[in-house]
Coordinates of C-alpha atoms in Angstrom, one line a residue:
X109 CA 0.0 0.0 0.0
X110 CA 2.9 2.4 0.9
X111 CA 4.7 1.6 -2.4
X112 CA 1.5 2.2 -4.4
X113 CA 1.0 5.6 -2.8
X114 CA 4.7 6.6 -3.4
X115 CA 4.5 5.7 -7.1
X116 CA 1.4 7.7 -7.7
X117 CA 2.9 10.7 -5.8
X118 CA 6.1 10.5 -7.9
X119 CA 4.1 10.6 -11.2
X120 CA 2.3 13.8 -10.0
X121 CA 5.4 16.0 -10.0
X122 CA 3.8 19.0 -11.9
X123 CA 0.3 20.5 -11.6
X124 CA -2.2 19.3 -14.3
X125 CA -5.9 19.5 -15.0
X126 CA -8.3 17.2 -13.1
X127 CA -9.7 14.4 -15.2
X128 CA -13.4 14.3 -15.3
X129 CA -14.0 10.6 -15.2
X130 CA -12.4 7.2 -14.7
X131 CA -12.7 6.5 -18.4
X132 CA -10.8 9.7 -19.2
X133 CA -8.1 8.8 -16.7
X134 CA -7.5 5.5 -18.5
X135 CA -7.4 7.1 -21.9
X136 CA -5.1 9.8 -20.6
X137 CA -2.6 7.2 -19.3
X138 CA -2.7 5.0 -22.4
X139 CA -1.9 8.0 -24.6
X140 CA 1.3 8.7 -22.6
X141 CA 0.1 12.1 -21.4
X142 CA 1.6 13.8 -18.4
X143 CA 0.8 12.6 -14.9
X144 CA -2.5 13.5 -13.3
X145 CA -2.9 16.3 -10.8
X146 CA -2.6 16.5 -7.0
X147 CA -6.4 16.5 -6.5
X148 CA -6.8 13.1 -8.0
X149 CA -3.9 11.7 -6.1
X150 CA -5.3 13.1 -2.9
X151 CA -8.6 11.5 -3.5
X152 CA -7.0 8.2 -4.3
X153 CA -4.9 8.4 -1.2
X154 CA -7.9 9.3 1.0
X155 CA -9.8 6.3 -0.4
X156 CA -7.0 3.8 0.1
X157 CA -6.4 5.2 3.5
X158 CA -10.0 4.7 4.5
X159 CA -9.9 1.1 3.2
X160 CA -6.8 0.4 5.2
X161 CA -8.4 1.9 8.3
X162 CA -11.5 -0.4 7.8
X163 CA -9.1 -3.4 7.4
X164 CA -7.2 -2.6 10.5
X165 CA -10.4 -1.9 12.5
X166 CA -11.7 -5.3 11.5
X167 CA -8.6 -7.0 12.7
X168 CA -8.7 -5.2 16.0
X169 CA -12.4 -5.6 16.6
X170 CA -11.9 -8.9 18.6
X171 CA -9.7 -7.1 21.0
X172 CA -12.0 -4.2 21.6
X173 CA -14.1 -4.0 24.8
X174 CA -17.5 -5.9 24.7
X175 CA -20.2 -3.7 23.2
X176 CA -24.0 -3.9 23.5
X177 CA -25.6 -6.1 20.9
X178 CA -26.0 -4.3 17.5
X179 CA -26.9 -5.1 13.9
X180 CA -24.1 -7.2 12.2
X181 CA -21.6 -5.3 10.1
X182 CA -21.8 -6.6 6.5
X183 CA -18.2 -5.6 5.9
X184 CA -16.8 -7.5 8.9
X185 CA -15.3 -10.8 7.9
X186 CA -15.6 -13.6 10.4
X187 CA -12.3 -15.0 9.3
X188 CA -10.6 -11.8 10.3
X189 CA -11.7 -12.3 13.9
X190 CA -9.5 -14.7 15.9
X191 CA -11.4 -16.7 18.5
X192 CA -11.5 -14.9 21.8
X193 CA -12.4 -16.0 25.3
X194 CA -15.6 -14.2 26.1
X195 CA -17.1 -13.5 29.5
X196 CA -20.4 -15.2 30.3
X197 CA -23.5 -13.1 29.8
X198 CA -25.9 -12.9 32.7
X199 CA -28.5 -14.9 30.7
X200 CA -26.2 -17.5 29.4
X201 CA -26.9 -21.2 30.3
X202 CA -23.3 -21.4 31.2
X203 CA -23.7 -18.7 33.8
X204 CA -22.3 -19.8 37.2
X205 CA -24.8 -20.9 39.8
X206 CA -26.5 -18.1 41.7
X207 CA -24.9 -17.1 45.0
X208 CA -27.2 -19.2 47.2
X209 CA -26.2 -22.4 45.3
X210 CA -22.5 -21.4 45.5
X211 CA -22.9 -21.2 49.2
X212 CA -23.5 -25.0 49.2
X213 CA -20.8 -25.9 46.7
X214 CA -19.0 -28.1 49.2
X215 CA -22.2 -29.9 50.3
X216 CA -23.3 -30.4 46.7
X217 CA -19.9 -31.9 45.7
X218 CA -19.9 -34.2 48.7
X219 CA -23.5 -35.3 48.2
X220 CA -23.0 -36.0 44.5
X221 CA -20.0 -38.2 45.4
X222 CA -22.1 -40.1 48.0
X223 CA -24.9 -40.6 45.4
X224 CA -22.4 -41.9 42.8
X225 CA -21.2 -44.4 45.4
X226 CA -24.7 -45.6 46.4
X227 CA -25.7 -45.9 42.7
X228 CA -22.6 -47.9 41.9
X229 CA -23.0 -50.2 45.0
X230 CA -26.5 -51.2 44.2
X231 CA -26.2 -51.1 40.4
X232 CA -29.1 -48.6 40.0
X233 CA -29.6 -47.4 36.4
X234 CA -30.6 -43.9 37.5
X235 CA -31.1 -41.8 40.6
X236 CA -32.4 -38.2 41.0
X237 CA -31.9 -36.0 44.0
X238 CA -33.4 -32.6 45.1
X239 CA -32.5 -30.4 48.1
X240 CA -34.1 -27.3 49.5
X241 CA -32.8 -25.0 52.3
X242 CA -35.3 -22.8 54.1
X243 CA -37.9 -23.2 51.4
X244 CA -35.6 -22.6 48.4
X245 CA -34.5 -25.4 46.1
X246 CA -30.7 -25.2 46.0
X247 CA -29.8 -28.4 44.2
X248 CA -31.4 -30.9 41.9
X249 CA -29.6 -33.4 39.7
X250 CA -30.1 -36.7 37.9
X251 CA -27.4 -39.4 37.6
X252 CA -27.5 -42.3 35.2
X253 CA -30.4 -43.2 33.0
X254 CA -34.1 -42.9 33.3
X255 CA -34.4 -45.2 30.2
X256 CA -31.5 -47.5 29.7
X257 CA -32.6 -48.9 26.3
X258 CA -33.0 -45.5 24.7
X259 CA -30.1 -43.8 26.7
X260 CA -32.4 -41.2 28.2
X261 CA -30.5 -39.6 31.1
X262 CA -32.1 -38.8 34.4
X263 CA -32.8 -35.1 35.1
X264 CA -34.6 -33.1 37.8
X265 CA -37.8 -33.4 35.8
X266 CA -37.7 -37.2 35.6
X267 CA -40.9 -38.8 36.9
X268 CA -40.7 -42.0 38.9
X269 CA -42.7 -44.2 41.3
X270 CA -42.6 -42.7 44.8
X271 CA -44.2 -45.9 46.4
X272 CA -45.0 -45.5 50.1
X273 CA -44.4 -41.8 50.2
X274 CA -48.0 -41.9 48.8
X275 CA -49.1 -42.7 52.4
X276 CA -47.8 -39.2 53.5
X277 CA -49.8 -37.6 50.7
X278 CA -52.9 -39.5 51.7
X279 CA -52.4 -38.3 55.3
X280 CA -52.9 -34.7 54.1
X281 CA -56.3 -35.6 52.8
X282 CA -57.3 -37.2 56.1
X283 CA -55.9 -34.2 58.0
X284 CA -57.9 -31.7 56.0
X285 CA -61.1 -33.6 56.5
X286 CA -60.3 -33.9 60.2
X287 CA -59.7 -30.1 60.5
X288 CA -63.0 -29.5 58.7
X289 CA -64.9 -31.6 61.1
X290 CA -65.8 -34.2 58.4
X291 CA -63.8 -37.0 59.8
X292 CA -63.6 -38.5 63.3
X293 CA -60.3 -40.4 63.7
X294 CA -61.5 -42.5 66.7
X295 CA -64.8 -44.1 65.7
X296 CA -65.1 -47.5 64.0
X297 CA -64.4 -47.3 60.2
X298 CA -67.7 -49.0 59.5
X299 CA -69.3 -45.5 60.2
X300 CA -67.8 -44.4 56.9
X301 CA -67.3 -47.7 55.1
X302 CA -70.0 -50.2 56.1
X303 CA -68.7 -52.5 53.3
X304 CA -65.8 -53.4 55.6
X305 CA -67.0 -56.1 58.0
X306 CA -66.8 -55.8 61.7
X307 CA -63.9 -57.8 63.2
X308 CA -63.1 -60.1 66.0
X309 CA -59.8 -61.2 67.5
X310 CA -59.6 -64.5 69.4
X311 CA -63.4 -64.4 69.8
X312 CA -63.6 -60.9 71.1
X313 CA -65.2 -58.1 69.1
X314 CA -62.8 -55.3 68.3
X315 CA -62.8 -51.9 66.6
X316 CA -60.6 -50.7 63.8
X317 CA -60.4 -46.9 63.7
X318 CA -59.0 -44.4 61.3
X319 CA -56.2 -43.4 63.7
X320 CA -55.1 -47.0 64.1
X321 CA -55.1 -47.5 60.4
X322 CA -52.9 -44.4 59.9
X323 CA -50.2 -45.7 62.3
X324 CA -50.3 -49.4 61.2
X325 CA -51.8 -50.5 64.5
X326 CA -55.1 -52.0 63.1
X327 CA -54.0 -55.6 62.7
X328 CA -54.9 -55.7 59.0
X329 CA -52.4 -57.7 57.1
X330 CA -49.7 -56.5 54.6
X331 CA -48.8 -58.6 51.5
X332 CA -47.9 -61.7 53.6
X333 CA -51.0 -63.9 54.1
X334 CA -49.5 -66.5 56.4
X335 CA -50.5 -65.3 59.9
X336 CA -48.2 -67.9 61.6
X337 CA -45.1 -66.7 59.8
X338 CA -45.9 -63.1 60.6
X339 CA -46.4 -63.8 64.3
X340 CA -43.2 -65.9 64.5
X341 CA -41.2 -63.1 63.0
X342 CA -42.7 -60.5 65.3
X343 CA -42.0 -62.6 68.4
X344 CA -38.4 -63.2 67.3
X345 CA -37.8 -59.5 66.7
X346 CA -39.4 -58.6 70.0
X347 CA -37.2 -61.1 71.9
X348 CA -34.0 -59.8 70.1
X349 CA -34.9 -56.2 70.9
X350 CA -35.5 -57.0 74.6
X351 CA -32.2 -58.7 74.9
X352 CA -30.4 -55.8 73.3
X353 CA -32.2 -53.3 75.6
X354 CA -31.4 -55.2 78.8
X355 CA -27.8 -55.7 77.7
X356 CA -27.5 -51.9 77.0
X357 CA -28.9 -51.0 80.4
X358 CA -26.6 -53.4 82.1
X359 CA -23.6 -51.9 80.5
X360 CA -24.8 -48.4 81.1
X361 CA -25.5 -48.7 84.8
X362 CA -23.0 -51.5 85.7
X363 CA -25.2 -53.1 88.4
X364 CA -24.3 -56.7 89.3
X365 CA -27.9 -57.6 90.3
X366 CA -29.0 -56.8 86.7
X367 CA -26.6 -59.4 85.4
X368 CA -28.4 -62.0 87.5
X369 CA -31.8 -60.7 86.4
X370 CA -30.7 -60.7 82.8
X371 CA -29.4 -64.3 83.1
X372 CA -32.7 -65.4 84.5
X373 CA -34.6 -63.5 81.9
X374 CA -32.5 -64.9 79.1
X375 CA -33.1 -68.5 80.3
X376 CA -36.8 -68.1 80.5
X377 CA -37.1 -66.4 77.2
X378 CA -34.9 -68.9 75.4
X379 CA -36.9 -71.8 76.8
X380 CA -40.1 -70.2 75.7
X381 CA -38.6 -69.5 72.3
X382 CA -37.6 -73.1 71.9
X383 CA -41.0 -74.4 72.8
X384 CA -42.6 -72.4 70.0
X385 CA -39.6 -72.5 67.6
X386 CA -39.4 -68.7 67.8
X387 CA -36.8 -68.3 65.1
X388 CA -39.1 -67.9 62.1
X389 CA -38.9 -70.0 59.1
X390 CA -38.0 -68.3 55.8
X391 CA -40.5 -65.6 55.2
X392 CA -41.0 -64.2 51.7
X393 CA -40.1 -60.5 51.3
X394 CA -42.5 -58.1 49.8
X395 CA -41.1 -58.5 46.3
X396 CA -41.8 -62.2 46.4
X397 CA -45.5 -61.7 47.2
X398 CA -47.9 -62.2 44.3
X399 CA -50.2 -59.4 45.3
X400 CA -47.4 -56.9 44.6
X401 CA -47.6 -57.8 40.9
X402 CA -51.4 -57.5 40.4
X403 CA -52.4 -56.5 36.9
X404 CA -56.1 -56.2 37.6
X405 CA -57.7 -52.8 37.2
X406 CA -59.9 -51.7 40.1
X407 CA -62.4 -49.0 39.5
X408 CA -62.5 -47.5 43.0
X409 CA -61.2 -48.0 46.5
X410 CA -64.4 -49.8 47.7
X411 CA -63.8 -52.5 45.0
X412 CA -60.2 -52.9 46.1
X413 CA -61.4 -53.9 49.6
X414 CA -62.3 -57.4 48.4
X415 CA -58.6 -58.3 48.4
X416 CA -58.4 -58.4 52.2
X417 CA -61.6 -57.3 53.9
X418 CA -62.6 -60.9 54.8
X419 CA -59.2 -61.9 56.1
X420 CA -58.7 -62.2 59.9
X421 CA -56.8 -59.6 61.9
X422 CA -53.3 -60.6 62.6
X423 CA -53.2 -58.8 66.0
X424 CA -55.6 -57.1 68.3
X425 CA -56.0 -53.5 67.1
X426 CA -53.7 -51.1 69.0
X427 CA -51.5 -53.9 70.5
X428 CA -48.8 -54.3 67.9
X429 CA -47.3 -52.6 64.9
X430 CA -47.8 -54.3 61.5
X431 CA -47.0 -52.2 58.5
X432 CA -49.9 -52.5 56.1
X433 CA -50.4 -50.9 52.7
X434 CA -53.9 -52.5 52.6
X435 CA -54.8 -50.4 55.6
X436 CA -54.3 -47.3 53.4
X437 CA -56.6 -48.8 50.8
X438 CA -59.3 -48.7 53.4
X439 CA -58.2 -45.2 54.3
X440 CA -58.8 -44.2 50.6
X441 CA -62.3 -45.5 50.9
X442 CA -62.8 -43.4 54.1
X443 CA -61.6 -40.3 52.3
X444 CA -64.2 -40.9 49.5
X445 CA -67.1 -41.2 52.0
X446 CA -66.0 -38.4 54.3
X447 CA -65.3 -35.9 51.4
X448 CA -68.0 -36.9 49.0
X449 CA -65.5 -37.0 46.2
X450 CA -63.6 -39.9 44.4
X451 CA -60.3 -40.4 46.1
X452 CA -58.2 -39.5 43.1
X453 CA -60.3 -36.3 42.4
X454 CA -59.8 -35.2 46.0
X455 CA -56.1 -35.9 45.9
X456 CA -55.7 -33.9 42.6
X457 CA -57.3 -30.9 44.3
X458 CA -54.7 -31.2 47.1
X459 CA -51.9 -31.5 44.6
X460 CA -53.1 -28.4 42.8
X461 CA -53.2 -26.5 46.1
X462 CA -49.6 -27.6 46.9
X463 CA -48.4 -26.7 43.3
X464 CA -47.4 -30.4 42.8
X465 CA -48.3 -30.3 39.1
X466 CA -46.3 -33.4 38.1
X467 CA -47.7 -35.7 40.8
X468 CA -50.3 -38.1 39.4
X469 CA -51.6 -41.6 40.0
X470 CA -49.7 -44.2 38.0
X471 CA -51.6 -45.6 35.0
X472 CA -50.3 -47.3 32.0
X473 CA -52.4 -45.7 29.3
X474 CA -51.8 -41.9 29.7
X475 CA -48.8 -40.3 28.1
X476 CA -46.8 -39.0 31.1
X477 CA -43.8 -36.9 30.0
X478 CA -40.4 -37.6 31.5
X479 CA -41.7 -40.9 33.0
X480 CA -38.8 -43.3 33.7
X481 CA -38.7 -47.0 33.1
X482 CA -38.2 -49.3 36.0
X483 CA -35.6 -52.1 36.5
X484 CA -34.6 -55.1 38.5
X485 CA -31.8 -57.7 38.3
X486 CA -32.9 -61.2 37.4
X487 CA -31.5 -64.5 38.8
X488 CA -28.5 -64.3 36.4
X489 CA -27.7 -60.8 37.7
X490 CA -28.7 -59.2 34.5
X491 CA -30.6 -55.9 34.4
X492 CA -34.1 -56.4 33.0
X493 CA -37.3 -54.4 32.8
X494 CA -39.8 -55.0 35.6
X495 CA -43.1 -56.7 34.7
X496 CA -46.2 -54.7 34.1
X497 CA -48.2 -53.9 37.3
X498 CA -51.5 -52.1 38.0
X499 CA -51.4 -50.1 41.2
X500 CA -55.1 -49.1 41.2
X501 CA -55.7 -51.3 44.3
X502 CA -53.3 -49.2 46.4
X503 CA -53.3 -45.6 45.1
X504 CA -53.3 -44.3 48.7
X505 CA -50.5 -46.6 50.0
X506 CA -48.1 -46.7 47.1
X507 CA -49.6 -45.7 43.7
X508 CA -48.4 -42.2 42.8
X509 CA -45.7 -40.9 40.5
X510 CA -43.8 -37.7 41.2
X511 CA -40.6 -35.7 40.8
X512 CA -38.0 -34.6 43.4
X513 CA -39.2 -31.0 42.8
X514 CA -42.8 -31.8 43.7
X515 CA -41.7 -33.8 46.8
X516 CA -39.6 -30.8 47.9
X517 CA -42.7 -28.6 47.6
X518 CA -44.7 -31.1 49.7
X519 CA -42.0 -31.3 52.3
X520 CA -41.8 -27.5 52.6
X521 CA -45.5 -27.2 52.9
X522 CA -45.5 -29.6 55.8
X523 CA -42.5 -27.9 57.5
X524 CA -44.1 -24.5 57.1
X525 CA -47.3 -25.7 58.8
X526 CA -45.2 -27.3 61.6
X527 CA -43.3 -24.1 62.3
X528 CA -45.6 -21.2 61.5
X529 CA -47.1 -21.2 65.0
X530 CA -43.7 -20.3 66.5
X531 CA -43.4 -17.3 64.2
X532 CA -46.8 -15.8 64.7
X533 CA -45.9 -13.6 67.6
X534 CA -42.9 -12.1 65.8
X535 CA -44.5 -11.8 62.4
X536 CA -48.3 -11.4 62.3
X537 CA -48.3 -11.1 58.5
X538 CA -47.5 -14.7 57.8
X539 CA -49.9 -16.7 55.8
X540 CA -51.5 -19.8 57.5
X541 CA -50.0 -23.2 56.7
X542 CA -51.8 -25.7 54.5
X543 CA -52.3 -27.7 57.7
X544 CA -52.6 -26.1 61.1
X545 CA -49.6 -26.2 63.5
X546 CA -51.5 -28.4 65.9
X547 CA -52.3 -30.8 63.1
X548 CA -48.7 -31.0 62.1
X549 CA -47.5 -31.5 65.7
X550 CA -50.0 -34.4 66.0
X551 CA -48.8 -35.9 62.7
X552 CA -45.1 -35.7 63.7
X553 CA -45.5 -37.0 67.2
X554 CA -44.3 -40.7 67.6
X555 CA -47.0 -43.2 68.4
X556 CA -46.4 -45.8 71.2
X557 CA -46.0 -49.5 70.1
X558 CA -44.8 -48.5 66.6
X559 CA -41.6 -49.1 64.7
X560 CA -39.7 -47.2 62.1
X561 CA -38.1 -49.9 59.9
X562 CA -35.8 -47.5 58.0
X563 CA -34.3 -46.0 61.2
X564 CA -34.4 -48.1 64.5
X565 CA -33.9 -44.9 66.5
X566 CA -37.3 -43.6 65.5
X567 CA -41.0 -44.5 65.8
X568 CA -43.9 -44.3 63.3
X569 CA -46.2 -41.4 63.7
X570 CA -49.1 -40.6 61.4
X571 CA -47.9 -41.6 57.9
X572 CA -44.4 -40.4 58.8
X573 CA -41.5 -41.9 60.6
X574 CA -40.1 -39.6 63.2
X575 CA -36.8 -39.5 65.1
X576 CA -36.7 -37.3 68.1
X577 CA -33.9 -35.1 69.4
X578 CA -31.6 -37.0 71.7
X579 CA -28.1 -36.9 73.2
X580 CA -27.0 -39.5 75.8
X581 CA -23.5 -38.3 76.5
X582 CA -21.8 -34.9 76.5
X583 CA -19.6 -34.1 73.5
X584 CA -20.8 -37.3 71.8
X585 CA -23.3 -38.2 69.1
X586 CA -26.3 -35.8 68.9
X587 CA -29.4 -37.2 67.4
X588 CA -31.3 -34.6 65.3
X589 CA -35.0 -34.4 65.1
X590 CA -36.3 -35.3 61.7
X591 CA -39.3 -36.8 59.9
X592 CA -39.2 -39.0 56.8
X593 CA -40.9 -41.7 54.8
X594 CA -39.3 -44.2 52.4
X595 CA -40.8 -46.1 49.6
X596 CA -40.3 -49.4 47.9
X597 CA -42.2 -50.4 44.7
X598 CA -41.6 -52.8 41.8
X599 CA -38.5 -51.3 40.2
X600 CA -38.4 -48.2 42.3
X601 CA -37.1 -46.8 45.6
X602 CA -37.7 -43.4 47.2
X603 CA -37.3 -41.2 50.3
X604 CA -38.5 -37.8 51.5
X605 CA -36.8 -36.4 54.5
X606 CA -37.5 -33.2 56.5
X607 CA -34.8 -31.9 58.9
X608 CA -36.2 -28.9 60.7
X609 CA -34.0 -26.2 62.0
X610 CA -33.6 -26.2 65.8
X611 CA -35.5 -23.1 66.8
X612 CA -36.3 -21.2 70.0
X613 CA -37.9 -17.9 70.8
X614 CA -34.5 -16.1 70.6
X615 CA -33.5 -17.3 67.1
X616 CA -36.7 -16.7 65.2
X617 CA -36.4 -12.9 64.9
X618 CA -36.0 -11.7 61.3
X619 CA -36.7 -15.2 60.0
X620 CA -39.7 -16.7 58.3
X621 CA -40.7 -20.4 57.9
X622 CA -40.0 -22.9 56.6
X623 CA -36.6 -23.3 58.3
X624 CA -34.8 -26.5 57.6
X625 CA -33.5 -28.9 55.0
X626 CA -35.6 -31.1 52.7
X627 CA -34.1 -33.9 50.8
X628 CA -35.9 -36.1 48.2
X629 CA -34.4 -39.0 46.3
X630 CA -36.0 -41.3 43.7
X631 CA -34.5 -44.2 42.0
X632 CA -35.6 -46.7 39.3
X633 CA -34.3 -49.8 41.0
X634 CA -36.1 -51.7 43.8
X635 CA -34.8 -52.5 47.3
X636 CA -32.4 -49.6 47.6
X637 CA -32.3 -48.1 51.1
X638 CA -32.1 -44.4 50.8
X639 CA -33.0 -42.9 54.2
X640 CA -29.5 -42.9 55.7
X641 CA -28.2 -41.3 52.4
X642 CA -30.8 -38.6 52.6
X643 CA -30.0 -37.9 56.2
X644 CA -26.3 -37.6 55.4
X645 CA -27.0 -35.2 52.6
X646 CA -29.3 -33.1 54.8
X647 CA -26.6 -32.8 57.5
X648 CA -24.1 -31.8 54.9
X649 CA -26.3 -28.9 53.7
X650 CA -27.1 -28.0 57.3
X651 CA -23.4 -27.7 58.0
X652 CA -22.8 -25.4 55.1
X653 CA -25.9 -23.4 56.1
X654 CA -24.6 -22.9 59.6
X655 CA -21.1 -21.9 58.4

């Protein structure tokens, strides 16, 4: 460019007339006439200079500071712009997590690693987790596959079977009816469902009530139909628990006379056990029971009662805990009669109120977006699809589908109702909870004579397992208060855990409920214990929250 300008300038040594057009310039040059004048050279120099400036500007544009979006420059060549590292725009999907999530980065990383280990240990195809802190969802993630055959990955929106967490949902319907005065928890169920026959136990007439059904104290059977096997197993567990309790007390108090008492007790109990062969024979687990794989479609809860209504009670109502999904089938019938609505219609209204828009009953025909497939390992340890099942006989006890996000919403609604009474004095503008504080306290109060199979430290309450706050020794293990429910279905496992913040009147200022950690985990593999994992995750987030 510089040489071209120099040559043109050299030829313009003397002043000449200005050519009137480009054609005239070419003729003038071909005829060997004197060089053109300064004016033409100046114009040419100015034009070439502008072109050079545009070229240089295009090359430097990538290094210029970021500008607000504008219309694309038609003269700018993409090839002239070397790739540059650009800062993330606020709206970009690659934008770093918001500050609240970054506060829990350590807990998220630790919990993700824990879930990977659990997933690998049990060989689960997929697992989804969700965590909320003080009512705000701070983490949700899917690991593995929702559909192995089609390589569909798990994601927060993945829909899976929640199994027995359905019992906790049904409890909300019962509680709303009780609050409205439409349901008495302590009168015989025949008042609402006369189709369920009156019962006797060992020749004595007994009453089954709604309250007993809720806490699995009714004596109604579960999937195992052999009453002898069930009673043997219960006796064996009771004996084992008594031995452990006495041994613990002996070690704790160190009294020699207790040793003698324990020896005497042990001898008596072992003799009694031998007489009735107390160690039970091999009892089928739930996944070996035929009723778990029913394919029959039941039109309503009343029709489902025929599966068990004529069977004898296994225990006297109120005397012993016997977990029973069929008991919740009877509760669904009670909801229908007390509310005047079909059970599923009444539940859908509750789900709408709680903003649980992806929670529905499981049916095969409807197209349910993001529904996972469910898996099990066969006898050859190969992953296979689970057989088709129809859960219409147990909507209330284990028949709903949901996502971790919906379960978090449900957990927060329960926690809000549980805590809002504490905050009323400091904040009168708080909205009421979906359930009243006294109702939630009743629901989360452990019931005597019950068991919590997924955590031996706890007791069953009203459709929730509850572990109470406890600390035996100073500077040692401190047991936190929490409520949870697990679920186990054909090809699925689940847990919903609520860890409330430990509040007192001095710490509630400038705070609003719900205060605590909610963890939900769903998995498309059966027989996966998830409660301890959920509790560990909750404690990880609680630690970061405190820090």
